[in-house]
Amino acid sequence: MKPKITLKDIAKELDVSISTVSKALKNSKEISKETKDKIKAFAKFYNYRPNNIALSLKNKRTKNIGVVIPDIVHHFFTTVFRGIEKYANEMGYNVIVCISDESFDKEVINMEMLANGSIDGFILSLSAETQKKNDFTHLKELLDQGIPIVLFDRISAEIDCDKVVLNDFEIAREAVSHFIATGSKKIALITTERYFNVSESRKEGYVAALKANEIEVDNRLILTLPHDRDNTNLITEFFQHNEIEAILCVNEMFAVQCMSIIQQLGYAVPEDISIIGFTDGILSRYSSPKLSTIAQHGEKMGELAAKLLINRMESVQMVEEPFKTEVINATLIKRGSTIN
Amino acid sequence: MKPKITLKDIAKELDVSISTVSKALKNSKEISKETKDKIKAFAKFYNYRPNNIALSLKNKRTKNIGVVIPDIVHHFFTTVFRGIEKYANEMGYNVIVCISDESFDKEVINMEMLANGSIDGFILSLSAETQKKNDFTHLKELLDQGIPIVLFDRISAEIDCDKVVLNDFEIAREAVSHFIATGSKKIALITTERYFNVSESRKEGYVAALKANEIEVDNRLILTLPHDRDNTNLITEFFQHNEIEAILCVNEMFAVQCMSIIQQLGYAVPEDISIIGFTDGILSRYSSPKLSTIAQHGEKMGELAAKLLINRMESVQMVEEPFKTEVINATLIKRGSTIN
DNA sequence: TATCAACACGAAACCGTTTTCGTAACTTTT
DNA sequence: AAAAGTTACGAAAACGGTTTCGTGTTGATA
């Protein structure tokens, strides 16, 4: 057991002052070559590394960024996180993750915890509860304290900070237009009540595409599913009661579930019914037929969010760079569940 | 913009000393009630929170734990991480994640980075490269410095620390025994070259079950696949050249891929061929038929790892508690891809 | 009235760095 | 030989807390 060595230890051992050691290790020209060599050799031998905590205290920056996401067992968030971690790491930052678990309280508590010095900035995606409550005082207070925040995917217009979002509206419109172009008219939307801003935009895109093609919006063709329950019966009923030619689902779980139920009901995919999902995850790639889906480019999104944050943290003036909202362009990947 | 307030600020404002403020906020009985009330009110009004970094420096503990995993876009690691984060959070710890990306160098650099004061202990699963190189000096040095480490899943006997593993051998044997009990004799194993200790144990379990039932081990029935390439052709050939009645796959991707290929080749699952995979992830649950699989209880594993680590970090004596290796019992979940 | 607790508070050390400033001891210039 | 400039280093403050130890002012006790 050889515990970590400090400047003080080196100083004592070599009979010089702490300042001399510090300067020598930073190669200051204030120190003579012999002394520097001696100190460096000693430090190297004992594998001296400066203490990050002490540095953080001194420099008033931790080189840590806090990431708060609603859920980690979710392909999209996982890939975004990967992007964040990758870029942050390259730039010499560490990442502290907190999972809000879709809970407002957890989000608040975790952020306040981290904000007391542990991190230099936040990247987060709002929890479902926070979106429902529409209460952003915790975020506003942090911004007020001068802690930069970057919001991604689940954002709110009420919060004045950098943001990264997907062009949900446009890509949903594109997906539905593709259905229409390949001959479908009775197009269903399967959505969730939870991801507010995101699913709203997707729905609007869906509606816009229909209207642009003079197809009437039939609310019976929009199925809103709870997120954490078994929806098999709801979905089955839905398809028994409605004649449908194409389905847009707001996530890949709904999409494969629909596909499987449809196939069991005797329809062929994509000949009878086409399907497009959101999230180019593992499910989409391993289903049969392979699912046509909307790639959200989570990793890119994460990288961009990290870049925005780090830029802002490191910009010296810090003052009046206006807040940006960057848009990631989703891609419609046409695979086996659509007619292409 | 109102920046964070410190003890010094309060002291100056209220015209008392810093020590008095500190004591008052900790409710020390050294301080008179009136002074305490005054200070507390002021602190509350200005939303005073002690600076974590200063505390860390003083207390020589950060209440952060470092988690180093090879990959995050992987259901098993994700669930383990979830378990760690959950337990750690309950115990007042934050989690700093680094992704080694299966690279030895990244693992080393990240850990050295964090070890200089940023964290109190590590939880990690070895990268593939580290296992291949069999070089654990970085871990040994950290242990030597008194930094506790808990290893999970991808471990090594050479490292003397707490560990959490799955009973891979037994559960693989159980899975293969189930195949045999339901009438299969020609049983394939589809494995990977990468996760050394883990896949080795699984293979041994496979072999043990065969031997126990006096079935000869046929090496042609063991297919080793590279991890990151498209294996469709390899798998297809494998099934065209071998008569097989049951398959054990070491992950769920292989399993659904096999299932899909088999079905295309005209076999029925599970009537003609049974399949069992590892990892009870999203793929297993959404395939058709639903995949029988081995649940690794990642979340439990993560919680246990965190518990081991925190126990060790908080045990006052710190000295001679011997290192433990805890075993998580996997569960064989029988679903539609096996005859049950 | 001198002694002694109890009370309420402040000074200062400490955690491990960085950095500014001061200063002996030389060396160079005039 | 005095003045000025270098060189090579140390002392100390600062970051934001906690904690030990002193100490001046009370009030009670002998």
XYZ file of C-alpha atoms (C1' of nucleotides) in Angstrom, chain B residues 16-17 19-20 23 30-32 35 58 60, chain C residues 7-17:
22
model
C -19.615 37.260 12.387
C -16.750 34.872 11.723
C -16.475 29.501 11.934
C -19.563 30.861 13.610
C -21.191 25.995 13.346
C -21.639 26.434 20.866
C -23.675 29.118 19.159
C -26.510 31.032 20.792
C -27.246 33.938 16.264
C -11.464 18.513 3.391
C -10.759 13.286 1.489
C -21.243 30.470 27.346
C -20.522 32.434 22.759
C -17.630 33.362 19.665
C -13.096 34.055 16.751
C -8.352 32.691 15.052
C -6.017 29.543 12.721
C -4.813 25.138 10.870
C -5.852 21.937 7.366
C -7.120 19.576 2.780
C -3.657 20.131 -2.199
C -2.943 23.127 -5.553
